[in-house]
Amino acid sequence: MRKTHSLVQVAMALMADPSGRHWGYDLSKRSGVRSGVLYPTLQRMLDEGWLRDGWEEQGEVRAKRPPRRYYELTDKGSAELGAVLSAARQDARFRLLMRRFA
Amino acid sequence: MDTLITQIIAWPTLLLSLLLFGFAPGAMLRIIVLAFKRDDPRRIELLGELPSVPRLERPFWVCEQLEVALFEGLAGRLAALIGRKRDGLRRHSPLVAPPDPNLSFRRHKILESCQDYARRNGYPPKLKELAKMLGMASTSSLAYQLRDLEKKLGYTLRDRPPTEP
């Protein structure tokens, strides 16, 4: 995958909680990536096998709302995204970005 | 005159969209997700996400999804339409001469995709996956080609040999 600002931002948001479940809206809030960019990125990560997706069980859903789709990092994914982040730390292009999140 | 007309058209539209997006974001979203294909998980995903968006932000969020749906959903549909009409095989891969002169271009492409996939994943692709990789709309013609490749030309493409009919 091409290393873009948005990829690095999504990587940071995902790696903030490598074992947790992530939701689209929450991810876009935390990473600051608009949904028009975020969802295609997530889709590509799913295709690459970096992420796993699933739907909330009915039991976990409180009150009246439809189940959400969640994304989880796979082992391969956390390795790859870790590599993306460490490469971004060296890269001058992302210096501002990394400083903001560090 | 022109400006007058545009103003008359623009104001009600603006007000209407404000009303719709402001007071019925859920209903708008339901219409918006129809841009995605029927089996696209994004349809349900977006609807499921709306309740977790803060109420004040919802109209803006829904507007953003409109953009997403227009670009991705409609693009996907268009691609599917065009792909069905035009043979997807040629669009997806650069022209390479088949190494085996007995092989047609299409069969060469099938073989190549199969081997690529197996090299990457360690197991051969499912029929559906292979069809998707090749941009084919159905699996039946692909199944036929695979059978021919295996039986007549002696290529091994699956883990198990095809069962006798």
Coordinates of N, CA and C in Angstrom, one line a residue, chain B:
Chain B
M1 N -31.9 38.7 -14.9 CA -33.0 37.7 -15.1 C -32.4 36.3 -14.7
D2 N -31.3 36.0 -15.3 CA -30.6 34.8 -14.9 C -30.5 34.6 -13.4
T3 N -30.0 35.6 -12.8 CA -29.7 35.5 -11.4 C -31.0 35.3 -10.6
L4 N -32.1 36.0 -11.1 CA -33.4 35.8 -10.5 C -33.8 34.4 -10.5
I5 N -33.7 33.8 -11.7 CA -34.2 32.4 -11.8 C -33.3 31.5 -10.9
T6 N -32.0 31.7 -10.9 CA -31.2 30.8 -10.1 C -31.5 31.0 -8.6
Q7 N -31.9 32.2 -8.2 CA -32.2 32.4 -6.8 C -33.5 31.7 -6.5
I8 N -34.5 31.8 -7.4 CA -35.7 31.2 -7.1 C -35.5 29.6 -7.0
I9 N -34.7 29.1 -7.9 CA -34.5 27.7 -7.8 C -33.6 27.3 -6.6
A10 N -32.6 28.1 -6.3 CA -31.7 27.8 -5.3 C -32.2 27.8 -3.9
W11 N -33.0 28.8 -3.6 CA -33.4 29.0 -2.2 C -34.3 27.8 -1.7
P12 N -35.4 27.4 -2.4 CA -36.2 26.3 -1.9 C -35.3 25.0 -1.8
T13 N -34.5 24.8 -2.8 CA -33.7 23.6 -2.8 C -32.8 23.6 -1.5
L14 N -32.2 24.7 -1.3 CA -31.3 24.8 -0.2 C -32.1 24.6 1.1
L15 N -33.2 25.2 1.2 CA -34.0 25.1 2.4 C -34.5 23.6 2.6
L16 N -34.9 23.0 1.5 CA -35.4 21.6 1.6 C -34.3 20.7 2.0
S17 N -33.1 20.9 1.4 CA -32.0 20.0 1.8 C -31.6 20.2 3.3
L18 N -31.7 21.5 3.7 CA -31.4 21.8 5.1 C -32.4 21.0 6.0
L19 N -33.6 21.1 5.6 CA -34.7 20.5 6.4 C -34.4 19.0 6.5
L20 N -34.2 18.4 5.3 CA -34.1 16.9 5.2 C -32.9 16.4 5.9
F21 N -31.7 17.1 5.7 CA -30.5 16.6 6.3 C -30.5 16.9 7.8
G22 N -31.2 18.1 8.2 CA -31.2 18.5 9.6 C -32.2 17.7 10.4
F23 N -33.3 17.4 9.9 CA -34.3 16.7 10.7 C -34.5 15.3 10.5
A24 N -34.1 14.8 9.3 CA -34.3 13.4 9.0 C -33.0 12.8 8.4
P25 N -31.9 12.9 9.2 CA -30.7 12.3 8.6 C -30.7 10.8 8.4
G26 N -31.5 10.2 9.3 CA -31.6 8.7 9.2 C -32.3 8.3 7.9
A27 N -33.4 9.1 7.6 CA -34.1 8.8 6.3 C -33.2 9.1 5.1
M28 N -32.5 10.2 5.2 CA -31.6 10.5 4.1 C -30.6 9.4 3.9
L29 N -30.0 9.0 5.0 CA -29.0 8.0 4.9 C -29.5 6.7 4.3
R30 N -30.7 6.3 4.6 CA -31.3 5.2 4.1 C -31.4 5.3 2.5
I31 N -31.7 6.5 2.1 CA -31.8 6.6 0.6 C -30.4 6.6 0.0
I32 N -29.4 7.3 0.8 CA -28.1 7.4 0.2 C -27.4 6.0 0.1
V33 N -27.6 5.1 1.1 CA -26.9 3.8 1.0 C -27.4 3.0 -0.2
L34 N -28.5 3.4 -0.8 CA -29.0 2.6 -1.9 C -28.0 2.7 -3.1
A35 N -27.1 3.7 -3.0 CA -26.2 3.8 -4.1 C -25.2 2.6 -4.1
F36 N -25.0 2.0 -3.0 CA -24.1 0.8 -2.9 C -24.8 -0.4 -3.4
K37 N -24.1 -1.3 -3.9 CA -24.7 -2.5 -4.4 C -25.4 -3.3 -3.3
R38 N -26.3 -4.2 -3.7 CA -27.2 -4.8 -2.7 C -26.3 -5.6 -1.7
D39 N -25.3 -6.3 -2.2 CA -24.5 -7.2 -1.3 C -23.3 -6.4 -0.6
D40 N -23.3 -5.1 -0.8 CA -22.2 -4.4 -0.2 C -22.4 -4.2 1.3
P41 N -21.5 -4.7 2.1 CA -21.7 -4.5 3.6 C -21.8 -3.1 4.0
R42 N -21.3 -2.2 3.2 CA -21.3 -0.8 3.6 C -22.7 -0.3 3.8
R43 N -23.7 -0.8 3.1 CA -25.1 -0.4 3.3 C -25.5 -0.5 4.7
I44 N -25.3 -1.7 5.3 CA -25.7 -1.9 6.7 C -24.7 -1.2 7.7
E45 N -23.4 -1.2 7.3 CA -22.4 -0.6 8.1 C -22.8 0.8 8.4
L46 N -23.1 1.6 7.4 CA -23.4 3.0 7.6 C -24.6 3.3 8.5
L47 N -25.6 2.4 8.2 CA -26.8 2.6 9.0 C -26.6 2.2 10.5
G48 N -25.7 1.3 10.7 CA -25.4 0.9 12.0 C -24.6 1.9 12.8
E49 N -23.9 2.7 12.0 CA -23.0 3.7 12.6 C -23.7 5.0 13.0
L50 N -24.8 5.3 12.3 CA -25.4 6.6 12.6 C -25.8 6.8 14.0
P51 N -26.3 5.8 14.8 CA -26.6 6.1 16.2 C -25.4 6.5 17.0
S52 N -24.2 6.1 16.6 CA -23.0 6.5 17.4 C -22.4 7.8 17.1
V53 N -23.0 8.5 16.1 CA -22.6 9.8 15.7 C -23.4 10.8 16.6
P54 N -22.7 11.8 17.2 CA -23.4 12.7 18.0 C -24.5 13.4 17.2
R55 N -25.6 13.7 17.9 CA -26.8 14.2 17.1 C -26.5 15.4 16.3
L56 N -25.8 16.3 16.9 CA -25.5 17.6 16.2 C -24.7 17.4 15.0
E57 N -23.8 16.4 15.0 CA -22.9 16.2 13.9 C -23.6 15.4 12.8
R58 N -24.7 14.7 13.1 CA -25.3 13.8 12.1 C -25.6 14.4 10.7
P59 N -26.2 15.6 10.6 CA -26.4 16.1 9.3 C -25.2 16.2 8.4
F60 N -24.1 16.6 9.1 CA -22.8 16.8 8.3 C -22.2 15.4 8.0
W61 N -22.4 14.5 8.9 CA -21.9 13.2 8.7 C -22.6 12.5 7.5
V62 N -23.9 12.7 7.5 CA -24.7 12.1 6.4 C -24.4 12.8 5.1
C63 N -24.1 14.1 5.1 CA -23.7 14.7 3.9 C -22.4 14.1 3.4
E64 N -21.5 13.8 4.3 CA -20.2 13.2 3.9 C -20.4 11.8 3.3
Q65 N -21.4 11.1 3.9 CA -21.7 9.8 3.3 C -22.3 9.9 1.9
L66 N -23.0 11.0 1.7 CA -23.6 11.1 0.3 C -22.4 11.2 -0.7
E67 N -21.4 11.9 -0.3 CA -20.2 12.0 -1.2 C -19.6 10.6 -1.4
V68 N -19.4 9.9 -0.2 CA -18.8 8.6 -0.3 C -19.6 7.7 -1.2
A69 N -20.9 7.7 -1.0 CA -21.8 6.8 -1.7 C -21.8 7.1 -3.2
L70 N -21.8 8.4 -3.5 CA -21.8 8.8 -4.9 C -20.5 8.3 -5.6
F71 N -19.4 8.5 -4.9 CA -18.1 8.1 -5.6 C -17.9 6.6 -5.6
E72 N -18.1 6.0 -4.4 CA -17.7 4.6 -4.3 C -18.9 3.7 -4.8
G73 N -20.1 4.0 -4.2 CA -21.2 3.1 -4.6 C -21.5 3.1 -6.1
L74 N -21.6 4.3 -6.6 CA -22.0 4.4 -8.0 C -20.8 3.9 -8.9
A75 N -19.6 4.2 -8.5 CA -18.5 3.8 -9.2 C -18.4 2.3 -9.3
G76 N -18.7 1.6 -8.2 CA -18.8 0.2 -8.1 C -19.8 -0.4 -9.0
R77 N -21.0 0.3 -9.0 CA -22.1 -0.2 -9.9 C -21.7 0.0 -11.3
L78 N -21.1 1.1 -11.7 CA -20.7 1.4 -13.0 C -19.7 0.3 -13.5
A79 N -18.7 0.1 -12.6 CA -17.7 -0.9 -13.0 C -18.3 -2.2 -13.3
A80 N -19.3 -2.6 -12.4 CA -19.9 -3.9 -12.6 C -20.7 -3.9 -13.9
L81 N -21.3 -2.8 -14.2 CA -22.1 -2.7 -15.5 C -21.2 -2.9 -16.7
I82 N -20.1 -2.1 -16.7 CA -19.2 -2.1 -17.8 C -18.5 -3.4 -17.9
G83 N -18.1 -3.9 -16.7 CA -17.4 -5.2 -16.7 C -18.3 -6.3 -17.3
R84 N -19.6 -6.2 -17.1 CA -20.5 -7.3 -17.6 C -20.5 -7.2 -19.1
K85 N -20.5 -5.9 -19.6 CA -20.7 -5.8 -21.0 C -19.4 -6.1 -21.7
R86 N -18.3 -5.5 -21.2 CA -17.0 -5.7 -21.9 C -16.3 -6.8 -21.1
D87 N -15.5 -7.6 -21.8 CA -14.8 -8.7 -21.1 C -13.8 -8.1 -20.2
G88 N -13.9 -8.4 -18.9 CA -13.0 -7.9 -17.9 C -11.6 -8.4 -18.0
L89 N -11.4 -9.4 -18.7 CA -10.0 -10.0 -18.7 C -9.0 -9.1 -19.2
R90 N -9.3 -8.4 -20.3 CA -8.3 -7.5 -20.9 C -8.0 -6.3 -20.1
R91 N -9.0 -5.8 -19.4 CA -8.8 -4.6 -18.6 C -7.9 -4.8 -17.4
H92 N -7.9 -6.0 -16.9 CA -7.3 -6.1 -15.6 C -5.8 -6.5 -15.7
S93 N -5.3 -6.9 -16.8 CA -3.9 -7.3 -16.9 C -3.2 -6.9 -18.2
P94 N -2.0 -6.7 -18.1 CA -1.2 -6.3 -19.3 C -1.2 -7.5 -20.2
L95 N -1.0 -7.2 -21.5 CA -0.9 -8.2 -22.5 C 0.4 -9.0 -22.4
V96 N 0.3 -10.2 -22.1 CA 1.5 -11.1 -22.1 C 1.2 -12.2 -23.1
A97 N 2.2 -12.6 -23.9 CA 1.9 -13.7 -24.8 C 1.9 -15.0 -24.0
P98 N 0.9 -15.8 -24.3 CA 0.8 -17.1 -23.6 C 2.1 -18.0 -23.9
P99 N 2.6 -18.5 -22.8 CA 3.9 -19.3 -23.0 C 3.6 -20.7 -23.6
D100 N 2.3 -21.1 -23.4 CA 2.0 -22.4 -24.0 C 1.1 -22.1 -25.2
P101 N 1.6 -22.5 -26.4 CA 0.9 -22.1 -27.7 C -0.5 -22.8 -27.8
N102 N -0.7 -23.8 -27.0 CA -2.0 -24.5 -27.0 C -3.1 -23.7 -26.2
L103 N -2.6 -22.7 -25.5 CA -3.5 -21.9 -24.6 C -4.0 -20.7 -25.3
S104 N -5.3 -20.4 -25.2 CA -5.9 -19.2 -25.6 C -5.5 -18.1 -24.6
F105 N -5.7 -16.9 -25.0 CA -5.3 -15.7 -24.1 C -6.1 -15.8 -22.8
R106 N -7.4 -16.2 -22.9 CA -8.2 -16.2 -21.8 C -7.7 -17.3 -20.8
R107 N -7.4 -18.5 -21.4 CA -7.0 -19.6 -20.5 C -5.6 -19.3 -19.9
H108 N -4.8 -18.6 -20.6 CA -3.5 -18.2 -20.1 C -3.7 -17.3 -18.9
K109 N -4.7 -16.3 -19.0 CA -5.0 -15.4 -18.0 C -5.5 -16.1 -16.7
I110 N -6.3 -17.1 -16.9 CA -6.9 -17.9 -15.8 C -5.8 -18.6 -15.1
L111 N -4.9 -19.2 -15.9 CA -3.8 -20.0 -15.3 C -2.9 -19.1 -14.5
E112 N -2.6 -17.9 -15.1 CA -1.7 -17.0 -14.4 C -2.3 -16.5 -13.1
S113 N -3.6 -16.1 -13.1 CA -4.2 -15.6 -11.9 C -4.2 -16.7 -10.8
C114 N -4.5 -17.9 -11.2 CA -4.5 -19.1 -10.3 C -3.2 -19.2 -9.6
Q115 N -2.1 -19.2 -10.5 CA -0.8 -19.4 -9.9 C -0.4 -18.3 -9.0
D116 N -0.7 -17.1 -9.4 CA -0.4 -15.9 -8.6 C -1.0 -16.0 -7.2
Y117 N -2.3 -16.3 -7.2 CA -3.0 -16.5 -6.0 C -2.4 -17.5 -5.1
A118 N -2.1 -18.7 -5.7 CA -1.6 -19.8 -5.0 C -0.2 -19.5 -4.4
R119 N 0.6 -18.7 -5.2 CA 1.9 -18.3 -4.7 C 1.7 -17.4 -3.5
R120 N 0.8 -16.5 -3.5 CA 0.6 -15.5 -2.4 C 0.0 -16.2 -1.2
N121 N -1.0 -17.1 -1.4 CA -1.7 -17.6 -0.2 C -1.4 -19.0 0.2
G122 N -0.7 -19.7 -0.7 CA -0.4 -21.1 -0.4 C -1.5 -22.1 -0.7
Y123 N -2.6 -21.6 -1.2 CA -3.7 -22.5 -1.6 C -4.4 -21.9 -2.8
P124 N -5.0 -22.7 -3.6 CA -5.6 -22.2 -4.8 C -6.8 -21.4 -4.5
P125 N -7.2 -20.5 -5.4 CA -8.4 -19.6 -5.2 C -9.7 -20.4 -5.3
K126 N -10.7 -19.9 -4.6 CA -12.0 -20.4 -4.8 C -12.5 -19.9 -6.1
L127 N -13.5 -20.6 -6.7 CA -14.0 -20.3 -8.0 C -14.5 -18.8 -8.0
K128 N -15.2 -18.5 -7.0 CA -15.8 -17.1 -6.9 C -14.7 -16.1 -6.9
E129 N -13.6 -16.4 -6.1 CA -12.5 -15.4 -6.0 C -11.8 -15.2 -7.3
L130 N -11.6 -16.4 -8.0 CA -10.9 -16.4 -9.3 C -11.8 -15.6 -10.3
A131 N -13.1 -15.8 -10.3 CA -14.0 -15.0 -11.2 C -13.8 -13.5 -10.9
K132 N -13.8 -13.2 -9.6 CA -13.7 -11.8 -9.3 C -12.3 -11.2 -9.7
M133 N -11.3 -12.0 -9.5 CA -10.0 -11.5 -10.0 C -9.9 -11.2 -11.5
L134 N -10.6 -12.0 -12.2 CA -10.6 -11.9 -13.7 C -11.7 -10.9 -14.2
G135 N -12.5 -10.5 -13.2 CA -13.5 -9.5 -13.7 C -14.7 -10.2 -14.4
M136 N -14.9 -11.5 -14.1 CA -16.0 -12.2 -14.8 C -17.2 -12.2 -13.9
A137 N -18.3 -12.1 -14.6 CA -19.6 -11.9 -13.9 C -20.1 -13.3 -13.3
S138 N -19.8 -14.4 -13.9 CA -20.3 -15.6 -13.4 C -19.2 -16.7 -13.3
T139 N -19.5 -17.7 -12.5 CA -18.5 -18.7 -12.3 C -18.6 -19.9 -13.3
S140 N -19.8 -20.0 -14.0 CA -20.0 -21.2 -14.7 C -19.1 -21.4 -15.9
S141 N -18.8 -20.3 -16.6 CA -17.9 -20.4 -17.8 C -16.5 -20.7 -17.3
L142 N -16.2 -20.1 -16.1 CA -14.9 -20.3 -15.5 C -14.7 -21.8 -15.2
A143 N -15.8 -22.4 -14.6 CA -15.7 -23.8 -14.2 C -15.5 -24.6 -15.4
Y144 N -16.1 -24.3 -16.5 CA -15.9 -25.0 -17.7 C -14.5 -24.9 -18.2
Q145 N -14.0 -23.7 -18.2 CA -12.6 -23.5 -18.6 C -11.6 -24.3 -17.8
L146 N -11.9 -24.3 -16.5 CA -11.0 -25.0 -15.5 C -11.0 -26.5 -15.8
R147 N -12.2 -27.0 -16.0 CA -12.3 -28.4 -16.3 C -11.5 -28.8 -17.5
D148 N -11.6 -28.0 -18.6 CA -10.9 -28.2 -19.8 C -9.4 -28.2 -19.6
L149 N -9.0 -27.1 -18.8 CA -7.5 -27.0 -18.6 C -7.0 -28.2 -17.9
E150 N -7.8 -28.7 -17.0 CA -7.3 -29.9 -16.2 C -7.4 -31.2 -16.9
K151 N -8.5 -31.4 -17.6 CA -8.7 -32.7 -18.2 C -7.9 -32.8 -19.6
K152 N -8.1 -31.8 -20.4 CA -7.5 -31.9 -21.8 C -6.0 -31.5 -21.8
L153 N -5.7 -30.5 -21.0 CA -4.3 -30.0 -21.1 C -3.4 -30.4 -19.9
G154 N -4.1 -31.1 -18.9 CA -3.3 -31.7 -17.9 C -2.6 -30.7 -16.9
Y155 N -3.2 -29.5 -16.7 CA -2.7 -28.6 -15.6 C -3.3 -29.0 -14.3
T156 N -2.6 -28.8 -13.2 CA -3.1 -29.1 -11.9 C -3.5 -27.7 -11.3
L157 N -4.7 -27.5 -11.0 CA -5.1 -26.2 -10.5 C -5.8 -26.3 -9.1
R158 N -6.2 -27.5 -8.7 CA -6.9 -27.5 -7.4 C -6.1 -28.5 -6.5
D159 N -6.5 -28.4 -5.3 CA -5.9 -29.4 -4.3 C -6.3 -30.8 -4.6
R160 N -7.6 -30.9 -4.9 CA -8.2 -32.2 -5.3 C -8.5 -32.2 -6.7
P161 N -8.3 -33.4 -7.4 CA -8.7 -33.5 -8.8 C -10.2 -33.4 -8.9
P162 N -10.7 -32.9 -10.0 CA -12.1 -32.8 -10.2 C -12.8 -34.2 -10.2
T163 N -13.9 -34.2 -9.5 CA -14.6 -35.5 -9.5 C -15.3 -35.8 -10.8
E164 N -15.3 -37.1 -11.1 CA -15.9 -37.6 -12.3 C -17.4 -37.2 -12.3
P165 N -18.0 -36.8 -13.4 CA -19.4 -36.5 -13.4 C -20.2 -37.8 -13.4

